[in-house]
Structures are given as C-alpha cells and as structure tokens.
C-alpha cells in the first residue's frame, strides 16, 4: 500500500539522514520515478523533505523532524514473530512487512539507544542466501496473491480452495481446512485437513488459492510443532521407503546422514570406512544421495541401487571418454 510506503520512506530518511532516489528505490523495491512521486506527495502533505544537489546530494528531512509512530499492522506484527529467520518471513511473503516493521521499531527507540541497536544489528547475519561454498540456499517462490489468500484463510479460520500440483500429477482443485503454516529451510508448507484426514501442501506447488466464506473445521488451539513432528514421522515411514547398506568415508558421513531419512545401524570397518544401514524416501532419493558422494561412498545393497549407480557412471564415462 502507498501509505505504508510513504511511512517507510520517512523512516528511512530519519534513520540514514540523507539518501539518493536510487538508494530509496532499492530499499522500497520500487522505481526511482515512484520515489520522486512519493517525495512530492510528502512535501504536499507538509512533511519537511528537501533535496540536496551535488555529488553527495540526495533527499533529507529538516533537522528535528519526528514522526508519530503508528501501530504495527497485522503483517508487520506477524513478521516480527518470525524475525528469528528472515528466510521464514520470505517464505510466507512477509519480507517487505518485516523490513517495514523493523524500521518502525528502530524509529520508536529512544535517541540514546537507536544508534546502539542499529550498530548491533549490523553485526548479526541470520540465514544468509549462500553458504561458505557459495551454494545458494533455496527459498520457494510463492505468488503474492496465492500467499495472501492462504494467510487470510489460516488466520480467519476459513476454508481454502487450492489448485495444487502434486509431483508427477496433473493439477487439481481441492478444498481444505487450514491448520497452520510451517517453514523449513526456506520452504513453506500448509498444514491442513481434507475430509478429516491430515494433509501437508508445499506452498510453491499451489498454483492458485481462494479463501472461502465458510468456516474451517479445526480445533481452536493447535500445537504446530507437535503436528509437524507427527507428519514428518509418517512421511519418513511412507510405503516407498527403501533401506540400503552403505560404506562411506568418515569425512563424508555427515553428508550422507544429512540426506538420509534415518540411520538404523553404524559400525567401523577394518579399512576405516563406516558401514551404515540407512533409509531413504524412495528409490530416486537413494540413487541421488549416493551419486552426490561419488567415490566417497559405496552402496553394498540392494543390488538395484548398485545397478542404477553403475548405469549412471557408465553413461557419464561414455560421454566424456576418449573419442575415436
């Protein structure tokens, strides 16, 4: 909303003192033309914002000007509740609300504490987008209109109509009773029930969503942590799960354990390698996990797993081997 953006613009100028139109546009995620229009609107409304020309110029507020901090809106309050993980806010479409809320919080601090708090925040980085190997940490992209409908239904306690694309299947419409939202490693999930049965939907697979007028059938209170643990347990023990015997070099153990569903047994062999019995979600998961470890691991059983890995390795060797 434009009103929220105008407030954010004023708070940015109060915090930084002077900013160029380009810097403001980057912070507000709008065009520089929009920033210039907003500056004109603020001036017309009596906000003492002025332009300083020159190499180090930009826009600034007259010294001593202070806004009356309005109350946080719903999205900003929710953003603060998930502020322990900025990636969580992004997964639920609350990234911009989080930025706006934090500006308001900083502006509301007493003058003697504002600079201290801002300086401390600069020395904390929570969940960066890449790890030390420059691998990008994935965050699901969910259309804004989809996320707005899902959030509205979850918080209002109304039924939700989803156009959902399950892996390997044609998208279908279904009506669910939303329970709550969970974010895990940048991926958002909707916990719901359908016809009384527990269901979990990955938000990035929701193609469209519609909040219905009818109330959802759900308990007044919910323990999301417990609900997620129960569904995770059922997921790990699905019908397609496979178990494999694997030899792995000790330095690659954590990679294997990090991708497997569970470790059922482990011992150290005479050659120093670890022998593990691990389970995977399905055949494709098992092949993928062992392929990532290359020569750092060896699948001992089942035989089909060895055959699949051999077929992959042969195909790669043929492609990159010497040509006649």
CSV table of C-alpha atoms in Angstrom, one decimal:
chain,number,residue,atom,x,y,z
A,1,UNK,CA,0.0,0.0,0.0
A,2,UNK,CA,1.2,3.5,-0.8
A,3,UNK,CA,0.5,4.8,2.7
A,4,UNK,CA,2.8,2.2,4.2
A,5,UNK,CA,5.5,3.0,1.6
A,6,UNK,CA,5.3,6.7,2.5
A,7,UNK,CA,5.8,6.0,6.1
A,8,UNK,CA,8.7,3.6,5.3
A,9,UNK,CA,10.3,6.4,3.2
A,10,UNK,CA,10.1,8.9,6.0
A,11,UNK,CA,11.6,6.4,8.5
A,12,UNK,CA,14.4,5.6,6.1
A,13,UNK,CA,15.3,9.3,5.8
A,14,UNK,CA,15.1,9.6,9.6
A,15,UNK,CA,17.5,6.7,10.1
A,16,UNK,CA,20.0,7.5,7.4
A,17,UNK,CA,19.8,11.3,7.3
A,18,UNK,CA,20.3,11.6,3.5
A,19,UNK,CA,19.6,9.1,0.7
A,20,UNK,CA,19.5,9.3,-3.0
A,21,UNK,CA,16.4,8.4,-5.1
A,22,UNK,CA,18.2,5.3,-6.3
A,23,UNK,CA,19.0,4.1,-2.8
A,24,UNK,CA,15.5,4.8,-1.7
A,25,UNK,CA,14.1,2.9,-4.7
A,26,UNK,CA,16.3,-0.1,-3.8
A,27,UNK,CA,15.2,-0.2,-0.2
A,28,UNK,CA,11.5,0.2,-1.0
A,29,UNK,CA,11.6,-2.1,-4.1
A,30,UNK,CA,10.1,0.4,-6.4
A,31,UNK,CA,11.3,2.6,-9.3
A,32,UNK,CA,13.1,5.9,-8.9
A,33,UNK,CA,10.1,7.6,-10.6
A,34,UNK,CA,7.8,6.2,-7.9
A,35,UNK,CA,10.2,7.6,-5.2
A,36,UNK,CA,10.1,11.0,-6.8
A,37,UNK,CA,6.3,10.9,-6.9
A,38,UNK,CA,6.3,9.9,-3.2
A,39,UNK,CA,8.6,12.7,-2.3
A,40,UNK,CA,6.3,15.2,-4.0
A,41,UNK,CA,3.3,13.7,-2.1
A,42,UNK,CA,5.1,14.0,1.3
A,43,UNK,CA,6.0,17.7,0.6
A,44,UNK,CA,2.4,18.4,-0.3
A,45,UNK,CA,1.3,16.8,2.9
A,46,UNK,CA,3.6,19.1,4.9
A,47,UNK,CA,6.5,16.7,5.6
A,48,UNK,CA,9.7,18.8,5.5
A,49,UNK,CA,11.6,16.8,3.0
A,50,UNK,CA,14.0,18.6,0.7
A,51,UNK,CA,16.6,17.8,-2.0
A,52,UNK,CA,20.3,18.5,-1.7
A,53,UNK,CA,22.1,18.7,-5.1
A,54,UNK,CA,25.6,17.9,-5.9
A,55,UNK,CA,27.9,14.8,-5.8
A,56,UNK,CA,26.9,13.9,-2.3
A,57,UNK,CA,23.3,15.1,-2.6
A,58,UNK,CA,20.0,13.3,-2.1
A,59,UNK,CA,16.8,13.7,-0.1
A,60,UNK,CA,16.7,14.6,3.6
A,61,UNK,CA,14.3,15.8,6.3
A,62,UNK,CA,14.7,19.0,8.2
A,63,UNK,CA,16.7,18.6,11.4
A,64,UNK,CA,14.5,17.8,14.4
A,65,UNK,CA,11.5,16.5,12.4
A,66,UNK,CA,10.0,13.5,14.1
A,67,UNK,CA,7.0,11.4,13.0
A,68,UNK,CA,4.4,9.9,15.3
A,69,UNK,CA,4.9,6.2,15.1
A,70,UNK,CA,1.7,4.4,14.2
A,71,UNK,CA,0.9,1.0,15.5
A,72,UNK,CA,2.2,-2.1,13.7
A,73,UNK,CA,-0.2,-3.6,11.2
A,74,UNK,CA,-1.0,-7.3,11.2
A,75,UNK,CA,1.6,-8.3,8.6
A,76,UNK,CA,4.3,-6.4,10.4
A,77,UNK,CA,3.4,-8.0,13.8
A,78,UNK,CA,3.5,-11.4,12.2
A,79,UNK,CA,6.8,-10.6,10.5
A,80,UNK,CA,8.3,-9.8,13.9
A,81,UNK,CA,7.1,-13.1,15.3
A,82,UNK,CA,9.1,-14.9,12.6
A,83,UNK,CA,12.0,-12.4,12.6
A,84,UNK,CA,14.3,-15.1,14.1
A,85,UNK,CA,14.6,-16.2,10.5
A,86,UNK,CA,14.4,-13.7,7.7
A,87,UNK,CA,14.1,-16.7,5.3
A,88,UNK,CA,10.9,-17.7,7.2
A,89,UNK,CA,9.4,-14.2,6.5
A,90,UNK,CA,10.3,-14.5,2.8
A,91,UNK,CA,8.8,-18.0,2.6
A,92,UNK,CA,5.5,-16.6,3.9
A,93,UNK,CA,5.5,-13.5,1.7
A,94,UNK,CA,6.3,-11.2,4.7
A,95,UNK,CA,9.7,-10.0,3.7
A,96,UNK,CA,8.7,-6.4,3.0
A,97,UNK,CA,6.5,-6.3,6.1
A,98,UNK,CA,9.4,-7.4,8.2
A,99,UNK,CA,11.6,-4.6,6.7
A,100,UNK,CA,8.9,-2.0,7.4
A,101,UNK,CA,8.3,-3.3,10.9
A,102,UNK,CA,11.9,-3.1,11.8
A,103,UNK,CA,12.2,0.5,10.6
A,104,UNK,CA,9.3,1.4,12.9
A,105,UNK,CA,10.8,-0.4,15.8
A,106,UNK,CA,14.1,1.4,15.4
A,107,UNK,CA,12.4,4.7,15.0
A,108,UNK,CA,10.5,4.2,18.2
A,109,UNK,CA,13.6,3.7,20.3
A,110,UNK,CA,14.9,6.5,22.5
A,111,UNK,CA,17.5,8.6,20.8
A,112,UNK,CA,20.3,7.2,23.1
A,113,UNK,CA,19.5,3.6,22.1
A,114,UNK,CA,18.7,4.0,18.4
A,115,UNK,CA,22.3,4.1,17.2
A,116,UNK,CA,23.4,1.3,19.6
A,117,UNK,CA,20.6,-1.0,18.4
A,118,UNK,CA,21.3,-0.3,14.7
A,119,UNK,CA,25.0,-0.9,15.2
A,120,UNK,CA,24.4,-4.2,16.9
A,121,UNK,CA,22.0,-5.4,14.2
A,122,UNK,CA,24.7,-4.8,11.6
A,123,UNK,CA,26.9,-7.4,13.4
A,124,UNK,CA,24.4,-10.2,13.1
A,125,UNK,CA,23.6,-12.1,9.9
A,126,UNK,CA,20.9,-14.7,10.2
A,127,UNK,CA,20.5,-17.4,7.5
A,128,UNK,CA,22.4,-15.8,4.5
A,129,UNK,CA,21.3,-16.7,1.0
A,130,UNK,CA,24.5,-18.7,0.3
A,131,UNK,CA,26.8,-20.9,2.4
A,132,UNK,CA,30.6,-20.8,2.6
A,133,UNK,CA,30.9,-22.7,-0.7
A,134,UNK,CA,28.7,-20.0,-2.4
A,135,UNK,CA,25.9,-22.6,-2.8
A,136,UNK,CA,22.6,-20.7,-2.9
A,137,UNK,CA,20.2,-21.7,-0.2
A,138,UNK,CA,16.8,-22.3,-1.9
A,139,UNK,CA,13.8,-20.3,-1.0
A,140,UNK,CA,10.5,-21.3,-2.5
A,141,UNK,CA,8.8,-18.6,-4.7
A,142,UNK,CA,5.1,-18.2,-4.0
A,143,UNK,CA,3.0,-15.8,-5.9
A,144,UNK,CA,1.8,-12.9,-3.8
A,145,UNK,CA,-1.9,-13.4,-4.5
A,146,UNK,CA,-1.6,-17.1,-3.5
A,147,UNK,CA,0.2,-16.3,-0.3
A,148,UNK,CA,-2.4,-13.6,0.6
A,149,UNK,CA,-5.3,-16.0,0.2
A,150,UNK,CA,-3.5,-18.7,2.2
A,151,UNK,CA,-2.6,-16.3,5.0
A,152,UNK,CA,-6.1,-14.9,5.1
A,153,UNK,CA,-7.7,-18.3,5.4
A,154,UNK,CA,-5.3,-19.5,8.0
A,155,UNK,CA,-5.8,-16.5,10.3
A,156,UNK,CA,-9.5,-16.0,9.7
A,157,UNK,CA,-10.3,-19.7,10.2
A,158,UNK,CA,-12.0,-20.2,6.8
A,159,UNK,CA,-11.8,-23.0,4.3
A,160,UNK,CA,-9.4,-22.7,1.4
A,161,UNK,CA,-9.7,-23.8,-2.2
A,162,UNK,CA,-6.4,-24.8,-3.7
A,163,UNK,CA,-5.3,-25.5,-7.3
A,164,UNK,CA,-2.4,-27.9,-6.3
A,165,UNK,CA,0.2,-29.6,-8.5
A,166,UNK,CA,1.5,-32.7,-6.7
A,167,UNK,CA,4.7,-34.1,-8.1
A,168,UNK,CA,4.1,-36.2,-11.3
A,169,UNK,CA,0.4,-35.4,-11.3
A,170,UNK,CA,-2.0,-33.1,-13.1
A,171,UNK,CA,-3.0,-30.0,-11.0
A,172,UNK,CA,-6.4,-30.4,-9.4
A,173,UNK,CA,-8.7,-28.2,-7.3
A,174,UNK,CA,-9.3,-29.3,-3.7
A,175,UNK,CA,-11.0,-27.7,-0.7
A,176,UNK,CA,-9.1,-27.9,2.6
A,177,UNK,CA,-9.4,-26.8,6.2
A,178,UNK,CA,-6.2,-24.9,7.0
A,179,UNK,CA,-4.4,-25.6,10.3
A,180,UNK,CA,-1.2,-23.6,10.2
A,181,UNK,CA,1.9,-22.7,8.2
A,182,UNK,CA,5.5,-24.1,8.7
A,183,UNK,CA,8.7,-23.0,7.1
A,184,UNK,CA,11.7,-25.4,6.9
A,185,UNK,CA,15.0,-24.3,5.2
A,186,UNK,CA,13.3,-21.7,3.2
A,187,UNK,CA,10.4,-23.9,2.1
A,188,UNK,CA,6.9,-23.1,3.2
A,189,UNK,CA,4.2,-25.7,3.9
A,190,UNK,CA,0.5,-25.5,4.7
A,191,UNK,CA,-0.8,-28.0,7.3
A,192,UNK,CA,-4.4,-28.7,6.7
A,193,UNK,CA,-7.1,-31.4,6.8
A,194,UNK,CA,-9.2,-32.6,3.9
A,195,UNK,CA,-12.3,-34.7,4.6
A,196,UNK,CA,-11.0,-35.1,8.2
A,197,UNK,CA,-7.6,-36.5,7.0
A,198,UNK,CA,-4.3,-34.8,7.7
A,199,UNK,CA,-2.7,-33.2,4.6
A,200,UNK,CA,0.5,-31.2,4.0
A,201,UNK,CA,0.9,-29.0,1.0
A,202,UNK,CA,4.1,-27.3,-0.2
A,203,UNK,CA,3.3,-23.7,-0.9
A,204,UNK,CA,5.4,-23.4,-4.0
A,205,UNK,CA,3.2,-26.1,-5.7
A,206,UNK,CA,0.0,-24.1,-5.1
A,207,UNK,CA,-0.9,-22.6,-8.5
A,208,UNK,CA,-3.9,-20.6,-7.2
A,209,UNK,CA,-5.8,-20.2,-3.9
A,210,UNK,CA,-9.2,-18.9,-2.9
A,211,UNK,CA,-10.4,-18.1,0.6
A,212,UNK,CA,-14.0,-19.3,1.0
A,213,UNK,CA,-16.7,-17.8,3.2
A,214,UNK,CA,-17.4,-21.0,5.1
A,215,UNK,CA,-15.6,-21.6,8.4
A,216,UNK,CA,-12.9,-24.2,8.6
A,217,UNK,CA,-13.4,-27.3,10.7
A,218,UNK,CA,-10.4,-27.2,13.0
A,219,UNK,CA,-9.6,-27.1,16.7
A,220,UNK,CA,-9.4,-23.7,18.5
A,221,UNK,CA,-5.9,-24.4,19.6
A,222,UNK,CA,-3.1,-26.2,17.8
A,223,UNK,CA,0.5,-27.3,18.7
A,224,UNK,CA,2.2,-26.8,15.3
A,225,UNK,CA,5.5,-28.2,16.5
A,226,UNK,CA,3.9,-31.5,17.5
A,227,UNK,CA,1.7,-31.7,14.4
A,228,UNK,CA,4.8,-31.2,12.2
A,229,UNK,CA,6.7,-33.9,14.1
A,230,UNK,CA,3.9,-36.4,13.7
A,231,UNK,CA,3.6,-35.7,9.9
A,232,UNK,CA,7.3,-35.8,9.5
A,233,UNK,CA,7.3,-39.3,11.1
A,234,UNK,CA,4.6,-40.5,8.9
A,235,UNK,CA,6.4,-39.1,5.8
A,236,UNK,CA,9.6,-40.9,6.8
A,237,UNK,CA,7.8,-44.2,7.0
A,238,UNK,CA,6.0,-44.0,3.7
A,239,UNK,CA,5.2,-47.0,1.6
A,240,UNK,CA,8.0,-46.2,-0.9
A,241,UNK,CA,10.8,-46.0,1.6
A,242,UNK,CA,14.0,-48.1,0.9
A,243,UNK,CA,16.8,-49.2,3.1
A,244,UNK,CA,20.4,-49.5,2.0
A,245,UNK,CA,23.8,-50.8,3.3
A,246,UNK,CA,26.5,-48.2,2.5
A,247,UNK,CA,30.2,-47.9,3.0
A,248,UNK,CA,31.2,-44.3,3.5
A,249,UNK,CA,34.5,-42.5,4.2
A,250,UNK,CA,34.3,-40.8,7.7
A,251,UNK,CA,34.8,-37.3,6.2
A,252,UNK,CA,31.7,-37.8,4.1
A,253,UNK,CA,29.5,-39.3,6.8
A,254,UNK,CA,27.7,-36.0,7.6
A,255,UNK,CA,26.7,-35.5,4.0
A,256,UNK,CA,25.1,-39.0,3.9
A,257,UNK,CA,23.4,-38.7,7.2
A,258,UNK,CA,22.1,-35.2,6.3
A,259,UNK,CA,20.3,-36.5,3.2
A,260,UNK,CA,19.1,-39.9,4.6
A,261,UNK,CA,15.8,-40.2,6.4
A,262,UNK,CA,17.3,-42.3,9.3
A,263,UNK,CA,20.4,-44.2,10.4
A,264,UNK,CA,19.5,-47.7,11.7
A,265,UNK,CA,23.0,-49.1,12.3
A,266,UNK,CA,26.6,-48.0,12.1
A,267,UNK,CA,30.0,-49.6,12.6
A,268,UNK,CA,33.6,-49.0,11.6
A,269,UNK,CA,35.2,-51.5,9.2
A,270,UNK,CA,38.8,-52.7,9.2
A,271,UNK,CA,39.7,-50.2,6.4
A,272,UNK,CA,38.5,-47.3,8.5
A,273,UNK,CA,35.3,-46.8,6.4
A,274,UNK,CA,32.0,-46.6,8.1
A,275,UNK,CA,29.3,-49.2,7.4
A,276,UNK,CA,25.8,-47.7,7.7
A,277,UNK,CA,22.3,-49.0,7.3
A,278,UNK,CA,20.2,-46.0,6.2
A,279,UNK,CA,16.8,-45.4,4.8
A,280,UNK,CA,15.7,-43.1,2.0
A,281,UNK,CA,12.3,-41.8,1.0
A,282,UNK,CA,12.2,-43.8,-2.3
A,283,UNK,CA,14.4,-45.3,-5.0
A,284,UNK,CA,15.1,-42.0,-6.7
A,285,UNK,CA,16.1,-40.4,-3.4
A,286,UNK,CA,18.6,-43.2,-2.6
A,287,UNK,CA,20.2,-43.0,-6.1
A,288,UNK,CA,20.5,-39.2,-5.9
A,289,UNK,CA,22.0,-39.3,-2.3
A,290,UNK,CA,24.7,-41.9,-3.2
A,291,UNK,CA,25.5,-40.2,-6.5
A,292,UNK,CA,26.3,-36.9,-4.7
A,293,UNK,CA,29.0,-38.7,-2.7
A,294,UNK,CA,30.8,-40.0,-5.8
A,295,UNK,CA,33.8,-42.1,-4.7
A,296,UNK,CA,33.3,-41.1,-1.1
A,297,UNK,CA,30.7,-43.9,-0.6
A,298,UNK,CA,29.8,-47.3,-2.0
A,299,UNK,CA,26.3,-48.9,-2.0
A,300,UNK,CA,26.5,-52.5,-0.9
A,301,UNK,CA,22.9,-53.4,-1.1
A,302,UNK,CA,20.2,-53.6,-2.5
A,303,UNK,CA,21.6,-54.8,-5.9
A,304,UNK,CA,19.2,-52.5,-7.9
A,305,UNK,CA,20.9,-49.5,-6.2
A,306,UNK,CA,24.3,-50.7,-7.3
A,307,UNK,CA,22.9,-51.3,-10.8
A,308,UNK,CA,21.4,-47.8,-11.0
A,309,UNK,CA,24.6,-46.1,-9.9
A,310,UNK,CA,26.6,-48.3,-12.4
A,311,UNK,CA,24.4,-47.3,-15.2
A,312,UNK,CA,24.8,-43.6,-14.4
A,313,UNK,CA,28.5,-43.9,-14.1
A,314,UNK,CA,28.8,-45.8,-17.4
A,315,UNK,CA,26.7,-43.1,-19.2
A,316,UNK,CA,29.0,-40.4,-17.8
A,317,UNK,CA,32.2,-42.3,-18.7
A,318,UNK,CA,30.9,-42.9,-22.2
A,319,UNK,CA,30.0,-39.2,-22.7
A,320,UNK,CA,33.4,-37.9,-21.5
A,321,UNK,CA,35.7,-40.7,-22.5
A,322,UNK,CA,38.2,-40.5,-25.4
A,323,UNK,CA,36.6,-40.3,-28.8
A,324,UNK,CA,37.8,-42.4,-31.7
